[in-house]
mmCIF file of C-alpha atoms and ligand atoms in Angstrom:
data_model
loop_
_atom_site.group_PDB
_atom_site.id
_atom_site.type_symbol
_atom_site.label_atom_id
_atom_site.label_comp_id
_atom_site.label_asym_id
_atom_site.label_seq_id
_atom_site.Cartn_x
_atom_site.Cartn_y
_atom_site.Cartn_z
ATOM 1 C CA MET A 220 -72.966 6.496 105.153
ATOM 2 C CA ASN A 221 -74.028 3.439 103.631
ATOM 3 C CA PHE A 222 -71.762 0.305 103.891
ATOM 4 C CA THR A 223 -74.161 -2.246 102.516
ATOM 5 C CA GLY A 224 -72.314 -5.016 100.710
ATOM 6 C CA LYS A 225 -68.786 -3.955 102.299
ATOM 7 C CA THR A 226 -66.796 -5.598 104.502
ATOM 8 C CA ALA A 227 -64.417 -4.077 107.118
ATOM 9 C CA LEU A 228 -61.715 -5.286 109.472
ATOM 10 C CA VAL A 229 -60.958 -3.129 112.452
ATOM 11 C CA THR A 230 -58.134 -3.964 114.493
ATOM 12 C CA GLY A 231 -58.292 -3.486 118.417
ATOM 13 C CA SER A 232 -62.178 -3.370 118.134
ATOM 14 C CA GLY A 233 -62.850 -5.136 121.508
ATOM 15 C CA SER A 234 -63.026 -1.890 123.273
ATOM 16 C CA GLY A 235 -62.692 1.924 123.143
ATOM 17 C CA ILE A 236 -62.354 3.726 119.705
ATOM 18 C CA GLY A 237 -62.154 0.343 117.764
ATOM 19 C CA LYS A 238 -65.418 -0.979 119.253
ATOM 20 C CA ALA A 239 -67.306 2.217 118.181
ATOM 21 C CA ILE A 240 -65.950 2.412 114.809
ATOM 22 C CA ALA A 241 -66.926 -1.342 114.438
ATOM 23 C CA LEU A 242 -70.306 -0.829 115.531
ATOM 24 C CA LEU A 243 -70.952 2.194 113.345
ATOM 25 C CA LEU A 244 -69.689 0.343 110.324
ATOM 26 C CA ALA A 245 -71.988 -2.338 111.044
ATOM 27 C CA GLN A 246 -74.954 -0.014 111.781
ATOM 28 C CA GLN A 247 -74.289 1.484 108.372
ATOM 29 C CA GLY A 248 -74.552 -1.815 106.706
ATOM 30 C CA ALA A 249 -70.921 -3.449 106.706
ATOM 31 C CA ASP A 250 -69.997 -6.934 107.905
ATOM 32 C CA VAL A 251 -66.859 -6.611 110.190
ATOM 33 C CA LEU A 252 -64.226 -8.886 111.306
ATOM 34 C CA VAL A 253 -63.468 -8.176 114.687
ATOM 35 C CA ASN A 254 -59.718 -8.026 116.012
ATOM 36 C CA ASP A 255 -58.315 -7.791 119.118
ATOM 37 C CA ILE A 256 -56.007 -9.773 121.606
ATOM 38 C CA SER A 257 -58.709 -9.893 124.147
ATOM 39 C CA THR A 258 -60.783 -12.903 123.285
ATOM 40 C CA GLU A 259 -63.491 -11.985 125.537
ATOM 41 C CA ASN A 260 -63.866 -8.305 124.396
ATOM 42 C CA ALA A 261 -63.586 -9.516 120.686
ATOM 43 C CA ALA A 262 -66.362 -11.769 121.300
ATOM 44 C CA GLN A 263 -68.548 -9.102 123.075
ATOM 45 C CA THR A 264 -67.963 -6.897 119.880
ATOM 46 C CA VAL A 265 -68.988 -9.835 117.555
ATOM 47 C CA GLY A 266 -72.291 -10.442 119.627
ATOM 48 C CA GLU A 267 -73.283 -6.806 119.160
ATOM 49 C CA ILE A 268 -72.789 -6.615 115.480
ATOM 50 C CA THR A 269 -74.654 -9.877 114.848
ATOM 51 C CA ALA A 270 -77.411 -8.416 116.971
ATOM 52 C CA LEU A 271 -77.504 -5.880 114.333
ATOM 53 C CA GLY A 272 -78.177 -8.225 111.575
ATOM 54 C CA ARG A 273 -74.681 -7.873 110.143
ATOM 55 C CA LYS A 274 -72.205 -10.655 109.752
ATOM 56 C CA SER A 275 -69.108 -10.940 112.025
ATOM 57 C CA GLY A 276 -66.200 -13.099 113.209
ATOM 58 C CA SER A 277 -63.272 -12.471 115.189
ATOM 59 C CA SER A 278 -59.570 -12.969 115.015
ATOM 60 C CA THR A 279 -57.076 -12.579 118.072
ATOM 61 C CA ALA A 280 -53.894 -11.917 116.109
ATOM 62 C CA ASN A 281 -51.519 -9.882 117.588
ATOM 63 C CA VAL A 282 -51.040 -7.055 115.112
ATOM 64 C CA ALA A 283 -47.412 -6.875 115.942
ATOM 65 C CA VAL A 284 -46.830 -10.633 114.740
ATOM 66 C CA HIS A 285 -46.555 -10.511 110.971
ATOM 67 C CA ALA A 286 -47.526 -14.388 110.635
ATOM 68 C CA GLU A 287 -50.631 -13.975 112.760
ATOM 69 C CA VAL A 288 -51.670 -10.914 110.736
ATOM 70 C CA GLU A 289 -51.203 -13.098 107.508
ATOM 71 C CA GLY A 290 -53.486 -15.615 109.229
ATOM 72 C CA MET A 291 -56.074 -12.807 110.021
ATOM 73 C CA PHE A 292 -56.344 -11.910 106.448
ATOM 74 C CA GLU A 293 -56.829 -15.549 105.301
ATOM 75 C CA LEU A 294 -59.691 -15.860 107.979
ATOM 76 C CA ALA A 295 -61.242 -12.634 106.338
ATOM 77 C CA ARG A 296 -60.831 -13.927 103.107
ATOM 78 C CA SER A 297 -62.488 -17.361 104.161
ATOM 79 C CA MET A 298 -65.421 -15.653 105.735
ATOM 80 C CA PHE A 299 -66.042 -12.804 103.525
ATOM 81 C CA GLY A 300 -64.107 -13.084 100.143
ATOM 82 C CA ARG A 301 -62.760 -9.709 100.657
ATOM 83 C CA VAL A 302 -61.701 -6.812 102.672
ATOM 84 C CA ASP A 303 -63.161 -3.428 101.569
ATOM 85 C CA ILE A 304 -62.256 -1.333 104.629
ATOM 86 C CA LEU A 305 -59.269 -1.894 106.943
ATOM 87 C CA VAL A 306 -59.219 0.329 110.102
ATOM 88 C CA ASN A 307 -55.481 0.314 112.000
ATOM 89 C CA ASN A 308 -56.836 1.136 115.451
ATOM 90 C CA ALA A 309 -55.005 -1.237 117.951
ATOM 91 C CA GLY A 310 -52.733 0.739 119.792
ATOM 92 C CA ILE A 311 -50.960 0.880 123.155
ATOM 93 C CA THR A 312 -49.009 3.354 125.579
ATOM 94 C CA ARG A 313 -46.285 2.818 127.819
ATOM 95 C CA ASP A 314 -45.521 6.096 129.173
ATOM 96 C CA ASN A 315 -42.277 7.419 130.619
ATOM 97 C CA LEU A 316 -39.957 10.164 130.624
ATOM 98 C CA LEU A 317 -37.187 9.716 128.050
ATOM 99 C CA MET A 318 -34.485 9.314 130.612
ATOM 100 C CA LYS A 319 -36.368 6.553 132.507
ATOM 101 C CA MET A 320 -37.953 4.866 129.663
ATOM 102 C CA THR A 321 -36.843 1.209 129.324
ATOM 103 C CA GLU A 322 -36.105 -0.516 126.005
ATOM 104 C CA ASP A 323 -38.940 -2.897 126.559
ATOM 105 C CA GLN A 324 -41.323 0.163 126.814
ATOM 106 C CA TRP A 325 -39.781 1.553 123.586
ATOM 107 C CA ASP A 326 -39.919 -1.417 121.726
ATOM 108 C CA LEU A 327 -43.453 -2.750 122.728
ATOM 109 C CA VAL A 328 -45.086 0.681 121.560
ATOM 110 C CA ILE A 329 -43.290 0.827 118.385
ATOM 111 C CA ASP A 330 -44.008 -2.942 117.546
ATOM 112 C CA VAL A 331 -47.547 -2.629 118.138
ATOM 113 C CA ASN A 332 -48.575 0.842 116.928
ATOM 114 C CA LEU A 333 -45.988 1.099 114.183
ATOM 115 C CA LYS A 334 -44.937 -2.150 112.867
ATOM 116 C CA GLY A 335 -48.743 -3.284 113.487
ATOM 117 C CA VAL A 336 -49.999 -0.913 111.200
ATOM 118 C CA PHE A 337 -47.293 -2.005 108.394
ATOM 119 C CA ASN A 338 -48.162 -5.661 108.950
ATOM 120 C CA CYS A 339 -51.838 -4.950 108.183
ATOM 121 C CA CYS A 340 -51.407 -2.433 105.598
ATOM 122 C CA GLN A 341 -49.102 -5.130 103.724
ATOM 123 C CA HIS A 342 -51.507 -7.962 103.855
ATOM 124 C CA GLY A 343 -54.454 -5.382 103.241
ATOM 125 C CA ALA A 344 -53.201 -3.830 100.348
ATOM 126 C CA ARG A 345 -52.389 -7.305 98.879
ATOM 127 C CA MET A 346 -56.070 -8.090 98.831
ATOM 128 C CA MET A 347 -57.350 -4.767 98.068
ATOM 129 C CA SER A 348 -55.125 -4.528 95.059
ATOM 130 C CA GLU A 349 -56.502 -7.691 93.495
ATOM 131 C CA GLN A 350 -60.108 -6.139 94.264
ATOM 132 C CA GLN A 351 -58.916 -2.723 92.700
ATOM 133 C CA TYR A 352 -60.746 -1.320 95.811
ATOM 134 C CA GLY A 353 -59.904 -0.347 99.069
ATOM 135 C CA LYS A 354 -60.215 2.117 101.802
ATOM 136 C CA ILE A 355 -57.595 2.035 104.628
ATOM 137 C CA VAL A 356 -57.944 4.343 107.862
ATOM 138 C CA ASN A 357 -55.088 4.607 110.294
ATOM 139 C CA ILE A 358 -55.572 5.854 113.766
ATOM 140 C CA ALA A 359 -52.596 8.272 114.506
ATOM 141 C CA SER A 360 -52.721 10.717 117.514
ATOM 142 C CA ALA A 361 -52.794 14.488 118.414
ATOM 143 C CA SER A 362 -49.442 13.268 120.398
ATOM 144 C CA ALA A 363 -47.603 13.063 117.077
ATOM 145 C CA GLN A 364 -48.737 16.295 116.044
ATOM 146 C CA ILE A 365 -47.414 18.312 118.949
ATOM 147 C CA GLY A 366 -45.599 15.985 121.287
ATOM 148 C CA ASN A 367 -46.701 14.997 124.824
ATOM 149 C CA ILE A 368 -44.453 14.759 127.678
ATOM 150 C CA GLY A 369 -43.611 11.198 128.753
ATOM 151 C CA GLN A 370 -44.867 9.960 125.290
ATOM 152 C CA SER A 371 -41.589 9.679 123.268
ATOM 153 C CA ASN A 372 -42.169 6.264 122.159
ATOM 154 C CA TYR A 373 -45.955 6.766 121.549
ATOM 155 C CA ALA A 374 -45.606 10.137 119.656
ATOM 156 C CA ALA A 375 -42.867 8.491 117.700
ATOM 157 C CA SER A 376 -44.993 5.505 116.728
ATOM 158 C CA LYS A 377 -47.976 7.700 115.640
ATOM 159 C CA GLY A 378 -45.643 10.080 113.699
ATOM 160 C CA GLY A 379 -44.432 7.014 111.856
ATOM 161 C CA VAL A 380 -48.190 6.299 111.250
ATOM 162 C CA ILE A 381 -48.783 9.600 109.675
ATOM 163 C CA SER A 382 -45.638 9.319 107.571
ATOM 164 C CA MET A 383 -46.596 5.952 106.375
ATOM 165 C CA THR A 384 -50.273 7.080 105.687
ATOM 166 C CA LYS A 385 -48.986 9.694 103.331
ATOM 167 C CA THR A 386 -46.435 7.279 101.755
ATOM 168 C CA LEU A 387 -48.847 4.390 100.975
ATOM 169 C CA ALA A 388 -51.584 6.969 99.785
ATOM 170 C CA LYS A 389 -49.251 7.779 96.906
ATOM 171 C CA GLU A 390 -48.014 4.040 96.281
ATOM 172 C CA LEU A 391 -51.354 2.553 96.435
ATOM 173 C CA ALA A 392 -53.581 5.029 94.483
ATOM 174 C CA ARG A 393 -53.050 3.189 91.466
ATOM 175 C CA PHE A 394 -54.889 0.152 92.714
ATOM 176 C CA ASN A 395 -57.921 2.516 93.760
ATOM 177 C CA ILE A 396 -57.010 2.338 97.284
ATOM 178 C CA ASN A 397 -57.467 5.629 99.625
ATOM 179 C CA VAL A 398 -55.255 5.632 102.641
ATOM 180 C CA ASN A 399 -56.052 8.225 105.389
ATOM 181 C CA ALA A 400 -55.510 8.863 108.915
ATOM 182 C CA VAL A 401 -57.787 10.098 111.920
ATOM 183 C CA ALA A 402 -55.722 12.114 114.987
ATOM 184 C CA PRO A 403 -57.691 11.964 117.850
ATOM 185 C CA GLY A 404 -57.487 14.367 120.635
ATOM 186 C CA PHE A 405 -58.340 13.358 124.203
ATOM 187 C CA ILE A 406 -60.850 10.635 124.092
ATOM 188 C CA ALA A 407 -62.815 9.210 127.168
ATOM 189 C CA THR A 408 -61.800 5.368 126.582
ATOM 190 C CA PRO A 409 -60.295 2.509 128.876
ATOM 191 C CA MET A 410 -56.803 3.847 127.570
ATOM 192 C CA THR A 411 -57.281 7.388 129.525
ATOM 193 C CA GLU A 412 -59.335 5.840 132.309
ATOM 194 C CA GLU A 413 -56.123 5.906 134.374
ATOM 195 C CA VAL A 414 -55.590 9.680 133.812
ATOM 196 C CA PRO A 415 -55.533 11.180 137.264
ATOM 197 C CA ASP A 416 -58.835 13.513 137.659
ATOM 198 C CA LYS A 417 -56.657 16.755 138.144
ATOM 199 C CA VAL A 418 -54.817 16.096 134.658
ATOM 200 C CA LYS A 419 -58.319 15.293 133.032
ATOM 201 C CA GLU A 420 -59.557 18.526 134.014
ATOM 202 C CA TYR A 421 -56.554 20.363 133.038
ATOM 203 C CA LEU A 422 -56.555 18.687 129.573
ATOM 204 C CA ILE A 423 -60.514 19.612 129.150
ATOM 205 C CA GLN A 424 -59.593 23.227 130.048
ATOM 206 C CA GLN A 425 -57.344 23.425 126.783
ATOM 207 C CA ILE A 426 -60.185 21.923 124.706
ATOM 208 C CA PRO A 427 -62.339 24.764 123.076
ATOM 209 C CA LEU A 428 -65.333 22.658 122.986
ATOM 210 C CA ARG A 429 -64.935 21.974 126.659
ATOM 211 C CA ARG A 430 -65.106 18.231 126.661
ATOM 212 C CA ALA A 431 -63.395 14.951 126.025
ATOM 213 C CA GLY A 432 -64.265 13.284 122.846
ATOM 214 C CA ASN A 433 -66.087 10.127 122.740
ATOM 215 C CA PRO A 434 -65.455 7.039 120.958
ATOM 216 C CA GLU A 435 -68.279 7.452 118.473
ATOM 217 C CA ASP A 436 -66.866 11.028 117.401
ATOM 218 C CA ILE A 437 -63.643 9.103 116.057
ATOM 219 C CA ALA A 438 -66.148 6.628 114.757
ATOM 220 C CA HIS A 439 -67.789 8.991 112.630
ATOM 221 C CA ALA A 440 -64.623 10.623 111.189
ATOM 222 C CA VAL A 441 -63.303 7.293 110.202
ATOM 223 C CA ALA A 442 -66.669 6.236 108.583
ATOM 224 C CA PHE A 443 -66.530 9.376 106.516
ATOM 225 C CA LEU A 444 -62.977 8.417 105.180
ATOM 226 C CA ALA A 445 -63.928 4.891 104.760
ATOM 227 C CA SER A 446 -66.935 6.009 102.596
ATOM 228 C CA ASP A 447 -66.966 6.598 98.723
ATOM 229 C CA THR A 448 -68.058 10.196 99.731
ATOM 230 C CA ALA A 449 -64.391 10.760 100.459
ATOM 231 C CA SER A 450 -63.245 8.959 97.229
ATOM 232 C CA TYR A 451 -61.002 12.025 96.035
ATOM 233 C CA ILE A 452 -59.291 12.230 99.545
ATOM 234 C CA THR A 453 -55.990 10.322 100.225
ATOM 235 C CA GLY A 454 -53.111 10.905 102.237
ATOM 236 C CA GLN A 455 -54.741 13.011 104.707
ATOM 237 C CA VAL A 456 -54.662 13.084 108.421
ATOM 238 C CA LEU A 457 -58.170 14.202 109.812
ATOM 239 C CA SER A 458 -57.830 15.989 113.306
ATOM 240 C CA CYS A 459 -60.654 15.248 115.641
ATOM 241 C CA ASN A 460 -59.688 16.750 118.820
ATOM 242 C CA GLY A 461 -62.584 19.554 119.847
ATOM 243 C CA GLY A 462 -60.305 22.156 118.525
ATOM 244 C CA MET A 463 -57.454 21.488 121.215
ATOM 245 C CA TYR A 464 -54.419 21.753 118.843
ATOM 246 C CA VAL A 465 -55.568 23.936 115.782
HETATM 247 P P1 NAD B 225 -58.132 0.783 124.322
HETATM 248 O O1 NAD B 225 -57.183 0.427 125.293
HETATM 249 O O2 NAD B 225 -59.490 1.034 124.716
HETATM 250 O O3 NAD B 225 -58.375 -0.047 122.798
HETATM 251 C C1 NAD B 225 -57.330 -0.603 122.312
HETATM 252 C C2 NAD B 225 -57.713 -2.088 121.662
HETATM 253 O O4 NAD B 225 -56.432 -2.604 121.314
HETATM 254 C C3 NAD B 225 -57.710 -2.979 123.213
HETATM 255 O O5 NAD B 225 -59.123 -3.535 122.951
HETATM 256 C C4 NAD B 225 -56.721 -3.834 123.127
HETATM 257 O O6 NAD B 225 -57.044 -4.944 123.577
HETATM 258 C C5 NAD B 225 -56.375 -3.832 121.520
HETATM 259 N N1 NAD B 225 -55.019 -4.102 121.451
HETATM 260 C C6 NAD B 225 -53.919 -3.823 122.053
HETATM 261 N N2 NAD B 225 -52.711 -4.340 121.569
HETATM 262 C C7 NAD B 225 -53.133 -5.127 120.299
HETATM 263 C C8 NAD B 225 -52.491 -5.943 119.545
HETATM 264 N N3 NAD B 225 -51.174 -6.100 119.576
HETATM 265 N N4 NAD B 225 -53.310 -6.621 118.735
HETATM 266 C C9 NAD B 225 -54.599 -6.531 118.477
HETATM 267 N N5 NAD B 225 -55.096 -5.769 119.424
HETATM 268 C C10 NAD B 225 -54.402 -5.001 120.385
HETATM 269 O O7 NAD B 225 -57.572 2.324 123.577
HETATM 270 P P2 NAD B 225 -58.397 3.348 122.557
HETATM 271 O O8 NAD B 225 -58.352 4.521 123.545
HETATM 272 O O9 NAD B 225 -59.782 2.904 122.048
HETATM 273 O O10 NAD B 225 -57.369 3.497 121.626
HETATM 274 C C11 NAD B 225 -57.694 3.077 120.101
HETATM 275 C C12 NAD B 225 -56.650 3.768 119.443
HETATM 276 O O11 NAD B 225 -56.789 5.145 119.387
HETATM 277 C C13 NAD B 225 -55.225 3.634 119.729
HETATM 278 O O12 NAD B 225 -54.393 3.573 118.355
HETATM 279 C C14 NAD B 225 -54.768 4.761 120.324
HETATM 280 O O13 NAD B 225 -53.418 4.842 120.331
HETATM 281 C C15 NAD B 225 -55.745 5.808 119.483
HETATM 282 N N6 NAD B 225 -55.668 7.057 120.334
HETATM 283 C C16 NAD B 225 -56.295 7.095 121.546
HETATM 284 C C17 NAD B 225 -56.635 8.383 122.036
HETATM 285 C C18 NAD B 225 -57.347 8.459 123.285
HETATM 286 O O14 NAD B 225 -57.440 9.475 124.133
HETATM 287 N N7 NAD B 225 -58.215 7.386 123.784
HETATM 288 C C19 NAD B 225 -56.156 9.437 121.597
HETATM 289 C C20 NAD B 225 -55.141 9.539 120.574
HETATM 290 C C21 NAD B 225 -55.208 8.225 119.896
#
């Protein structure tokens, strides 16, 4: 893909999948605004992007807070003048069985994973509609597609992301904005580091390609959907899971 002259904003790009997306877009020519609540990790990603010769900067906005997201897009406008590509990647888990789940665990996951995507899509769409150009790629999850024990909050949030993707694709098409999602399966990142080895082994046995995905696997799927090569694709969910759930 060639993103020369394009500007991207990737939420949660201080680590894991988001960092791999930000770096791949930069390697392919994009200038990238890095977002993460971790100041240190965001600065690290910015350093790696500038080392590639691209422009970068960071915002530590919490995507769950509407006013902070508004400020992040103002920063993007002042730094780059536009946002061509928005990747809504920031996400968290707070796993628990339904009957033990606390209200805080439910609220936090819905706030970050679902309201966060709403906040960013709303501000992103306002800029992109002025430009008459935009690519929004939302990071969903296989948990939304098939369910996962202990993740009622997370699966519901990601299911909401898929529904929102399909709705916004229809709503924003007239502004030349494509909205798609990538649904990762089991990916080796800091989020899944805590999964016990026995569970990891079991999960890998269920994957036809017999390995966990790596963040770059997801980044390549995102780059395709963010590119003009995919300009006639909108409202779709691209599963990227080693064949695990198909
Ligand atoms: P990760 O924990 O490595 O990275 C998530 C990043 O988001 C972190 O750097 C974190 O600081 C940041 N973040 C968290 N809350 C934020 C907030 N409120 N505002 C801004 N930034 C915030 O996780 P990851 O595995 O790279 O996950 C990235 C995305 O992929 C998430 O949406 C996750 O749900 C999704 N996903 C991951 C897997 C997997 O197996 N790792 C599978 C399916 C979907």
